[in-house]
CSV table of C-alpha atoms in Angstrom, one decimal:
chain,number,residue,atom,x,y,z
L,1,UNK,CA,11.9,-11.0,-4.3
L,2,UNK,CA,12.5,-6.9,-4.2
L,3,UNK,CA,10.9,-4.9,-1.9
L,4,UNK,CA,10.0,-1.0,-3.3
L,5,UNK,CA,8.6,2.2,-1.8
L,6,UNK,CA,6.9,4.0,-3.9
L,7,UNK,CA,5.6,7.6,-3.1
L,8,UNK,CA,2.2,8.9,-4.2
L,9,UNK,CA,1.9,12.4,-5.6
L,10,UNK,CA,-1.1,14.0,-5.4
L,11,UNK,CA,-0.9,17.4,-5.2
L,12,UNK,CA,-2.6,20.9,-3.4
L,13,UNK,CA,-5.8,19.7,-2.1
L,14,UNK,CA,-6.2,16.2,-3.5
L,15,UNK,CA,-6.4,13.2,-1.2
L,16,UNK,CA,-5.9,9.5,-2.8
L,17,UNK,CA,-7.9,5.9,-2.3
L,18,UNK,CA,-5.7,3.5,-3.0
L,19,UNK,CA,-7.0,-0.2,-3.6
L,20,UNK,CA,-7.0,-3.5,-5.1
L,21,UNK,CA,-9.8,-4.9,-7.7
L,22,UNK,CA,-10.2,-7.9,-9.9
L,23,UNK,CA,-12.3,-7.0,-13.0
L,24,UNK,CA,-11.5,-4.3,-16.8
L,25,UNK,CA,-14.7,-2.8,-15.5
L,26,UNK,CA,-13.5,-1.8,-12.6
L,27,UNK,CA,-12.5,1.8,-14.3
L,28,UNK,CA,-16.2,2.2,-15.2
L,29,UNK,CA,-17.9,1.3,-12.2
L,30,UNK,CA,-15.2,3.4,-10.0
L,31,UNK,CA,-16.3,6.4,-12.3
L,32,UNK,CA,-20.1,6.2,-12.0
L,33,UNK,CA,-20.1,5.5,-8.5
L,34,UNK,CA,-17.9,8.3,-7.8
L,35,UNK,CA,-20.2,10.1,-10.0
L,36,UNK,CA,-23.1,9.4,-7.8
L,37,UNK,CA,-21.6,10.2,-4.7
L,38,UNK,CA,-21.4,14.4,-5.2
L,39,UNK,CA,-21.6,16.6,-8.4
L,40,UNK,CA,-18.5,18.8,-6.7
L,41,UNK,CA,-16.5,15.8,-6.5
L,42,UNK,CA,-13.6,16.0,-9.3
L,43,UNK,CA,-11.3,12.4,-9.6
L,44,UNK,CA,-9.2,11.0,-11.7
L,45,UNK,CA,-8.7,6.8,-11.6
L,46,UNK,CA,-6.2,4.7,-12.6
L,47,UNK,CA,-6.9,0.7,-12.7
L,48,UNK,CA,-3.2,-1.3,-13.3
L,49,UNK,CA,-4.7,-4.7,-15.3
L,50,UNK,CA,-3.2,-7.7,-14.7
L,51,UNK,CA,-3.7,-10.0,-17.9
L,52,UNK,CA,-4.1,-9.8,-21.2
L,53,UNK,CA,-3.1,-6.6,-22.8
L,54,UNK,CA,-1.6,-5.6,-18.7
L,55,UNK,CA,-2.4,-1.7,-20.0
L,56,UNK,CA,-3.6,1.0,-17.4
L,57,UNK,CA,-7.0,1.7,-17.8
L,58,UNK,CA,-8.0,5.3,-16.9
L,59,UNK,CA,-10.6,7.5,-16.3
L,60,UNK,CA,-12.7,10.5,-14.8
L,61,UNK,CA,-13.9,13.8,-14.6
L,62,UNK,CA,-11.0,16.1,-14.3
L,63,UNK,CA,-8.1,15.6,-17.4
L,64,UNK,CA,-5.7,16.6,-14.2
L,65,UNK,CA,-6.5,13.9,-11.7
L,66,UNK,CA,-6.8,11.2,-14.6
L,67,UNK,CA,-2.7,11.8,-15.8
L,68,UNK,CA,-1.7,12.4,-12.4
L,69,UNK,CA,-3.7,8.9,-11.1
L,70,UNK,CA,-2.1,7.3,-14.1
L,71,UNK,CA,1.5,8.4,-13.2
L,72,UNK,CA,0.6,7.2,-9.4
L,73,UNK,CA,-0.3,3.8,-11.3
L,74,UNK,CA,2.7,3.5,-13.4
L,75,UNK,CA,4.7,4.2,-10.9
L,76,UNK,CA,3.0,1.3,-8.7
L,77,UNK,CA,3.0,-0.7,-11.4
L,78,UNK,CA,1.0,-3.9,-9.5
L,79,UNK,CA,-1.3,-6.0,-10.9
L,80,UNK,CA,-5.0,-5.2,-10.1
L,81,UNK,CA,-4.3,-2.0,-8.1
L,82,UNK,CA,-6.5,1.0,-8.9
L,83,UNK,CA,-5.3,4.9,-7.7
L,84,UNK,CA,-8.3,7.5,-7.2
L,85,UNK,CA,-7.4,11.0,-6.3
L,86,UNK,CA,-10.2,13.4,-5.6
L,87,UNK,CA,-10.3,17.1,-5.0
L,88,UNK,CA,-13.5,18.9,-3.5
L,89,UNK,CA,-14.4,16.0,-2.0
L,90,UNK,CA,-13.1,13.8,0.7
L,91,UNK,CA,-12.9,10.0,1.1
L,92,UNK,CA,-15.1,9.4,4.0
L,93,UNK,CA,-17.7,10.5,1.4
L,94,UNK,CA,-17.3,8.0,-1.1
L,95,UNK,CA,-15.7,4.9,0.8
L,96,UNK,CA,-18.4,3.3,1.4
L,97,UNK,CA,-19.9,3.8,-2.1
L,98,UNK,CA,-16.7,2.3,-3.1
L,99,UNK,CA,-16.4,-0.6,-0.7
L,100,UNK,CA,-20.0,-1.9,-2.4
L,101,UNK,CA,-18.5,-1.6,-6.1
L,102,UNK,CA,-18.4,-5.6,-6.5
L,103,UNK,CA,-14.5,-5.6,-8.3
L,104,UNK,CA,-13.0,-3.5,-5.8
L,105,UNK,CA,-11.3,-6.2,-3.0
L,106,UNK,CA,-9.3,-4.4,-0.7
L,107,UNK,CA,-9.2,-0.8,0.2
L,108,UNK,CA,-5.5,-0.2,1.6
L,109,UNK,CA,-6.2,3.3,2.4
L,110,UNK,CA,-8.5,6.5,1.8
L,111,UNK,CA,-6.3,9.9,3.0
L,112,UNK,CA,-4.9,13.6,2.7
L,113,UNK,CA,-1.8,12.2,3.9
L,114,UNK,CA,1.2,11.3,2.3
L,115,UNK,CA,1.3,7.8,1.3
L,116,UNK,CA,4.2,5.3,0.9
L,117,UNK,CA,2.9,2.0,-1.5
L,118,UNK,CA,5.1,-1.1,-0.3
L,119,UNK,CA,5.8,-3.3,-3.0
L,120,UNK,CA,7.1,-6.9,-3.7
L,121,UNK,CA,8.2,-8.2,-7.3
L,122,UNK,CA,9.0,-11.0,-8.0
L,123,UNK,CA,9.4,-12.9,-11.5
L,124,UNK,CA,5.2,-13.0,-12.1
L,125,UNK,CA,5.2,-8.5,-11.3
L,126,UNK,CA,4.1,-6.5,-8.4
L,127,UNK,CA,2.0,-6.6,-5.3
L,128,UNK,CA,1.0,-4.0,-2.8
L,129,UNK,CA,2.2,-5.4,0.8
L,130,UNK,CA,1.1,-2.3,2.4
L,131,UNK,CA,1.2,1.5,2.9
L,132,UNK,CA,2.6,3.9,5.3
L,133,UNK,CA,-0.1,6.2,5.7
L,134,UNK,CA,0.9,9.8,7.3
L,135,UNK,CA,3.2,10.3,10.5
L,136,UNK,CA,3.6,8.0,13.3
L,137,UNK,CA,2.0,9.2,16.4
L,138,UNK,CA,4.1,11.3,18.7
L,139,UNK,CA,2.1,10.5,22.0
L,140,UNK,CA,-1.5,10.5,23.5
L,141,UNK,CA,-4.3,12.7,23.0
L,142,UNK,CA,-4.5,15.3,26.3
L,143,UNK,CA,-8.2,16.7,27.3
L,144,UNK,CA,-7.3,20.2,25.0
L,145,UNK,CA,-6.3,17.6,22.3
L,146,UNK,CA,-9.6,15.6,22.8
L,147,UNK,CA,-11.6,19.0,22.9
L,148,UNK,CA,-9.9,20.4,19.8
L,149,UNK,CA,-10.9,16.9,17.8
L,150,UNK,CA,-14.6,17.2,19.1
L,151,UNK,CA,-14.5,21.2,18.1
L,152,UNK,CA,-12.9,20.7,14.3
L,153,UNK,CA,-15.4,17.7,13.8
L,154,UNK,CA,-18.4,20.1,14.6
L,155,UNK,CA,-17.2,22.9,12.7
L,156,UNK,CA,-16.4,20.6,9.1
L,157,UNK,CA,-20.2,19.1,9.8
L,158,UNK,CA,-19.3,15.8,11.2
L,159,UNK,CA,-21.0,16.1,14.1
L,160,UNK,CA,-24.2,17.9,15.5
């Protein structure tokens, strides 16, 4: 077995959900629920099959996002895993749309961050193991930390 780190790119004001699904309609039911979710939201999704033809199914709103979700999935290159980058929108406003869409099986993560996909191959192809999601924490929050949290959320609309 190999073990591979594979960056995402996503670009100036994109944020990524990466996950794992089962089913070719998968693409489809990715694209109307995001859809759904907010006519701002632009996304572009990427769905690696894993049997028969094994091609990357794509699809979205914005030509951008689609070939840059595809690359992001080519590059992953694991059976079953699906890339969704959004701009002018944000994952917290969609995962749980997502969560219900009955393919989708595992979310490994929903960020702005950079994102590291761990991968094993073996002689059968890829699997995700993982991701490393952002930075590792460099200590604990102090009271001016906890305000400054409580003050951004309130002034993005996430609290009243």
């Amino acid at each position: 077995m190999d073990l591979t780190v594979v960056p995402i790119e996503t670009g100036e004001d994109v944020e990524v959900v990466l996950g794992q699904a089962h089913f070719i309609k998968t693409v489809e039911d990715i694209h109307e629920t995001l859809a759904e979710a907010a006519h701002q939201l632009h996304f572009g999704i990427a769905f690696c099959e894993a049997s028969g033809p094994c091609l990357v199914r794509r699809s979205g709103n914005d030509p951008e996002l689609v070939a840059l979700a595809v690359r992001n999935a080519q590059a992953i290159g694991a059976g079953h895993s699906f890339v969704v980058l959004l701009r002018d929108g944000h994952p917290v406003s969609v995962l749980n749309r997502l969560k219900q869409v009955s393919e989708i099986c595992t979310i490994f993560c929903a960020t702005a961050n950079p994102v590291q996909v761990l991968l094993a191959e073996t002689d059968l192809g890829r699997g995700v193991l993982g991701v490393i999601d952002g930075g590792s924490p460099r200590g604990v929050e102090s009271s001016h930390d906890e305000d400054q949290r409580k003050a951004l959320l309130r002034r993005i609309g996430y609290k009243v």
